[in-house]
Amino acid sequence: MAHITTIEGQMNASGLRIAILAARFNDFIVDRLISGAVDYLSRHGGERDNLTIIRVPGAFEMPVVCARLAKSGKYDGILALGAVIRGSTPHFDYVASEATKGFAHVMLESGVPVGFGLLTTDNIEQAVERAGTKAGNKGVDAAAALLETIRVLEQI
Ligand code: INI
């Protein structure tokens, strides 16, 4: 039987320089995503000295800063954390879709992986559920996905 090569990421954050790009908008939610992500990275060998938190006004501003962070060469990965909550505003669709497209664009253009930790929910309750309560913590999930992606890319 021929040997199958499998490449997969080890979940070890030691030595990785991670930029945590976080929106101030809905900060009561976003702060929970940040603390979940920092806790996850610390528990997986990451050093606090290697983490940099960058705050921007809202999700709409995140892609341009994400692009600059990627271009700087200072980071192994970028963790994008924000919360877009529909509520009653039609703004939601524009902000959510532009931010999402922006991250994908930055990641593919730069080759620097971006962890997608942008909550997009219909209401505040759903956001709370995904920020460290009954539906887990999206900041943790995005940190894990980023770590795995960085470690996979290193091997290719
Ligand atoms: N920004 C968010 O991060 N989340 C939101 O839910 C949100 N809503 O609903 O409006 C939001 N809007 C602000 C936007 O990101 C910009 O900061 C603003 O439009 C100024 O450019």
mmCIF file of C-alpha atoms and ligand atoms in Angstrom:
data_model
loop_
_atom_site.group_PDB
_atom_site.id
_atom_site.type_symbol
_atom_site.label_atom_id
_atom_site.label_comp_id
_atom_site.label_asym_id
_atom_site.label_seq_id
_atom_site.Cartn_x
_atom_site.Cartn_y
_atom_site.Cartn_z
ATOM 1 C CA MET A 1 0.000 0.000 0.000
ATOM 2 C CA ALA A 2 1.460 3.355 -1.017
ATOM 3 C CA HIS A 3 2.296 5.751 1.766
ATOM 4 C CA ILE A 4 -0.055 8.717 2.160
ATOM 5 C CA THR A 5 1.541 11.987 3.168
ATOM 6 C CA THR A 6 -0.632 14.008 5.518
ATOM 7 C CA ILE A 7 0.116 17.591 6.406
ATOM 8 C CA GLU A 8 -1.656 18.994 9.391
ATOM 9 C CA GLY A 9 -1.028 21.781 11.839
ATOM 10 C CA GLN A 10 0.205 21.224 15.366
ATOM 11 C CA MET A 11 -1.710 23.395 17.805
ATOM 12 C CA ASN A 12 1.350 25.038 19.297
ATOM 13 C CA ALA A 13 1.450 28.851 19.325
ATOM 14 C CA SER A 14 4.958 29.163 20.761
ATOM 15 C CA GLY A 15 7.028 31.811 18.978
ATOM 16 C CA LEU A 16 4.168 33.014 16.779
ATOM 17 C CA ARG A 17 3.651 36.751 16.440
ATOM 18 C CA ILE A 18 -0.085 37.341 16.255
ATOM 19 C CA ALA A 19 -1.858 40.638 15.598
ATOM 20 C CA ILE A 20 -5.295 40.721 17.191
ATOM 21 C CA LEU A 21 -7.297 43.233 15.179
ATOM 22 C CA ALA A 22 -10.406 44.175 17.128
ATOM 23 C CA ALA A 23 -13.324 46.551 16.576
ATOM 24 C CA ARG A 24 -14.444 48.939 19.327
ATOM 25 C CA PHE A 25 -18.037 48.800 18.093
ATOM 26 C CA ASN A 26 -20.013 46.410 20.315
ATOM 27 C CA ASP A 27 -16.990 46.272 22.587
ATOM 28 C CA PHE A 28 -18.870 44.484 25.359
ATOM 29 C CA ILE A 29 -19.004 41.503 22.979
ATOM 30 C CA VAL A 30 -15.645 42.014 21.257
ATOM 31 C CA ASP A 31 -13.793 42.205 24.580
ATOM 32 C CA ARG A 32 -15.071 38.697 25.378
ATOM 33 C CA LEU A 33 -13.782 37.464 22.010
ATOM 34 C CA ILE A 34 -10.379 39.013 22.728
ATOM 35 C CA SER A 35 -10.069 37.491 26.171
ATOM 36 C CA GLY A 36 -11.127 34.076 24.847
ATOM 37 C CA ALA A 37 -8.549 34.273 22.067
ATOM 38 C CA VAL A 38 -5.732 35.452 24.352
ATOM 39 C CA ASP A 39 -6.549 32.710 26.836
ATOM 40 C CA TYR A 40 -6.582 30.087 24.066
ATOM 41 C CA LEU A 41 -3.255 31.204 22.604
ATOM 42 C CA SER A 42 -1.633 31.372 26.055
ATOM 43 C CA ARG A 43 -2.844 27.867 26.893
ATOM 44 C CA HIS A 44 -1.341 26.623 23.612
ATOM 45 C CA GLY A 45 2.167 27.874 24.266
ATOM 46 C CA GLY A 46 1.832 31.424 22.923
ATOM 47 C CA GLU A 47 3.790 34.169 24.668
ATOM 48 C CA ARG A 48 1.939 37.351 25.666
ATOM 49 C CA ASP A 49 4.927 39.394 24.428
ATOM 50 C CA ASN A 50 4.208 38.123 20.927
ATOM 51 C CA LEU A 51 0.595 39.302 20.925
ATOM 52 C CA THR A 52 -0.345 42.784 19.745
ATOM 53 C CA ILE A 53 -3.898 44.112 20.030
ATOM 54 C CA ILE A 54 -4.909 46.761 17.496
ATOM 55 C CA ARG A 55 -8.260 48.505 18.055
ATOM 56 C CA VAL A 56 -10.192 50.130 15.200
ATOM 57 C CA PRO A 57 -13.601 51.876 15.228
ATOM 58 C CA GLY A 58 -15.770 49.228 13.602
ATOM 59 C CA ALA A 59 -15.819 46.197 11.346
ATOM 60 C CA PHE A 60 -15.847 48.398 8.268
ATOM 61 C CA GLU A 61 -12.412 49.807 9.143
ATOM 62 C CA MET A 62 -10.875 46.412 9.829
ATOM 63 C CA PRO A 63 -9.842 45.331 6.297
ATOM 64 C CA VAL A 64 -7.639 48.334 5.533
ATOM 65 C CA VAL A 65 -5.789 47.940 8.821
ATOM 66 C CA CYS A 66 -5.644 44.194 8.277
ATOM 67 C CA ALA A 67 -3.987 44.823 4.901
ATOM 68 C CA ARG A 68 -1.367 47.084 6.501
ATOM 69 C CA LEU A 69 -0.647 44.565 9.234
ATOM 70 C CA ALA A 70 -0.211 41.811 6.656
ATOM 71 C CA LYS A 71 2.096 43.959 4.561
ATOM 72 C CA SER A 72 4.254 44.939 7.545
ATOM 73 C CA GLY A 73 5.861 41.507 7.717
ATOM 74 C CA LYS A 74 5.732 41.724 11.507
ATOM 75 C CA TYR A 75 3.089 39.065 12.064
ATOM 76 C CA ASP A 76 2.715 35.365 11.366
ATOM 77 C CA GLY A 77 -1.037 35.725 11.432
ATOM 78 C CA ILE A 78 -3.847 38.184 12.040
ATOM 79 C CA LEU A 79 -6.866 37.461 14.176
ATOM 80 C CA ALA A 80 -9.824 39.632 13.189
ATOM 81 C CA LEU A 81 -12.371 40.010 15.995
ATOM 82 C CA GLY A 82 -15.575 42.009 15.757
ATOM 83 C CA ALA A 83 -19.325 41.813 16.096
ATOM 84 C CA VAL A 84 -21.818 42.967 13.505
ATOM 85 C CA ILE A 85 -25.318 42.838 14.924
ATOM 86 C CA ARG A 86 -28.270 43.281 12.617
ATOM 87 C CA GLY A 87 -30.722 44.880 15.022
ATOM 88 C CA SER A 88 -32.851 47.213 12.975
ATOM 89 C CA THR A 89 -30.167 48.671 10.750
ATOM 90 C CA PRO A 90 -29.750 47.875 7.037
ATOM 91 C CA HIS A 91 -26.148 49.005 7.600
ATOM 92 C CA PHE A 92 -25.548 45.450 8.794
ATOM 93 C CA ASP A 93 -25.433 43.826 5.353
ATOM 94 C CA TYR A 94 -22.978 46.321 3.936
ATOM 95 C CA VAL A 95 -20.676 46.315 6.941
ATOM 96 C CA ALA A 96 -20.692 42.524 7.325
ATOM 97 C CA SER A 97 -20.164 41.723 3.682
ATOM 98 C CA GLU A 98 -17.487 44.359 3.039
ATOM 99 C CA ALA A 99 -15.515 43.280 6.100
ATOM 100 C CA THR A 100 -15.757 39.608 5.166
ATOM 101 C CA LYS A 101 -14.711 40.198 1.569
ATOM 102 C CA GLY A 102 -11.884 42.421 2.783
ATOM 103 C CA PHE A 103 -10.383 39.761 5.034
ATOM 104 C CA ALA A 104 -10.530 37.123 2.316
ATOM 105 C CA HIS A 105 -8.875 39.520 -0.103
ATOM 106 C CA VAL A 106 -6.069 40.406 2.325
ATOM 107 C CA MET A 107 -5.403 36.782 3.123
ATOM 108 C CA LEU A 108 -5.143 35.702 -0.511
ATOM 109 C CA GLU A 109 -3.187 38.764 -1.668
ATOM 110 C CA SER A 110 -0.654 38.717 1.155
ATOM 111 C CA GLY A 111 -0.395 35.027 1.978
ATOM 112 C CA VAL A 112 -0.677 35.978 5.662
ATOM 113 C CA PRO A 113 -3.454 33.936 7.278
ATOM 114 C CA VAL A 114 -6.373 35.794 8.824
ATOM 115 C CA GLY A 115 -8.492 34.175 11.524
ATOM 116 C CA PHE A 116 -12.110 35.123 10.882
ATOM 117 C CA GLY A 117 -13.620 36.008 14.225
ATOM 118 C CA LEU A 118 -16.295 38.399 13.046
ATOM 119 C CA LEU A 119 -19.650 37.593 14.595
ATOM 120 C CA THR A 120 -22.585 38.341 12.332
ATOM 121 C CA THR A 121 -25.819 37.884 14.239
ATOM 122 C CA ASP A 122 -29.452 38.965 14.072
ATOM 123 C CA ASN A 123 -29.530 40.294 17.605
ATOM 124 C CA ILE A 124 -27.549 40.934 20.770
ATOM 125 C CA GLU A 125 -28.679 37.687 22.388
ATOM 126 C CA GLN A 126 -27.124 35.625 19.601
ATOM 127 C CA ALA A 127 -23.908 37.639 19.891
ATOM 128 C CA VAL A 128 -23.772 37.035 23.658
ATOM 129 C CA GLU A 129 -24.301 33.323 23.051
ATOM 130 C CA ARG A 130 -21.240 33.226 20.778
ATOM 131 C CA ALA A 131 -19.026 35.352 23.017
ATOM 132 C CA GLY A 132 -18.311 32.936 25.824
ATOM 133 C CA THR A 133 -21.726 31.617 26.820
ATOM 134 C CA LYS A 134 -23.887 28.784 25.511
ATOM 135 C CA ALA A 135 -22.637 28.685 21.926
ATOM 136 C CA GLY A 136 -18.956 28.847 22.887
ATOM 137 C CA ASN A 137 -16.606 31.675 22.041
ATOM 138 C CA LYS A 138 -16.003 32.634 18.416
ATOM 139 C CA GLY A 139 -12.740 34.336 19.419
ATOM 140 C CA VAL A 140 -11.420 30.988 20.631
ATOM 141 C CA ASP A 141 -12.591 29.187 17.479
ATOM 142 C CA ALA A 142 -10.992 31.785 15.224
ATOM 143 C CA ALA A 143 -7.717 31.673 17.204
ATOM 144 C CA ALA A 144 -7.633 27.879 16.859
ATOM 145 C CA ALA A 145 -8.329 28.050 13.122
ATOM 146 C CA LEU A 146 -5.622 30.689 12.667
ATOM 147 C CA LEU A 147 -3.067 28.675 14.609
ATOM 148 C CA GLU A 148 -3.801 25.539 12.605
ATOM 149 C CA THR A 149 -3.588 27.430 9.310
ATOM 150 C CA ILE A 150 -0.256 29.057 10.187
ATOM 151 C CA ARG A 151 1.197 25.668 11.103
ATOM 152 C CA VAL A 152 -0.112 24.051 7.907
ATOM 153 C CA LEU A 153 1.298 26.810 5.699
ATOM 154 C CA GLU A 154 4.717 26.406 7.343
ATOM 155 C CA GLN A 155 4.901 22.859 6.049
ATOM 156 C CA ILE A 156 3.951 23.478 2.419
HETATM 157 N N1 INI B 1 -19.610 48.194 13.130
HETATM 158 C C1 INI B 1 -19.470 47.024 13.785
HETATM 159 O O1 INI B 1 -18.325 46.592 14.049
HETATM 160 N N2 INI B 1 -20.567 46.307 14.143
HETATM 161 C C2 INI B 1 -21.846 46.737 13.863
HETATM 162 O O2 INI B 1 -22.820 46.023 14.249
HETATM 163 C C3 INI B 1 -22.024 47.948 13.178
HETATM 164 N N3 INI B 1 -23.340 48.426 12.860
HETATM 165 O O3 INI B 1 -24.332 47.713 13.093
HETATM 166 O O4 INI B 1 -23.527 49.529 12.360
HETATM 167 C C4 INI B 1 -20.857 48.673 12.819
HETATM 168 N N4 INI B 1 -20.963 49.867 12.154
HETATM 169 C C5 INI B 1 -19.894 50.826 12.129
HETATM 170 C C6 INI B 1 -18.970 50.640 10.955
HETATM 171 O O5 INI B 1 -18.188 49.482 11.096
HETATM 172 C C7 INI B 1 -18.020 51.841 10.827
HETATM 173 O O6 INI B 1 -17.200 51.922 11.958
HETATM 174 C C8 INI B 1 -18.775 53.168 10.676
HETATM 175 O O7 INI B 1 -19.725 53.092 9.638
HETATM 176 C C9 INI B 1 -17.791 54.332 10.369
HETATM 177 O O8 INI B 1 -17.077 54.091 9.153
#
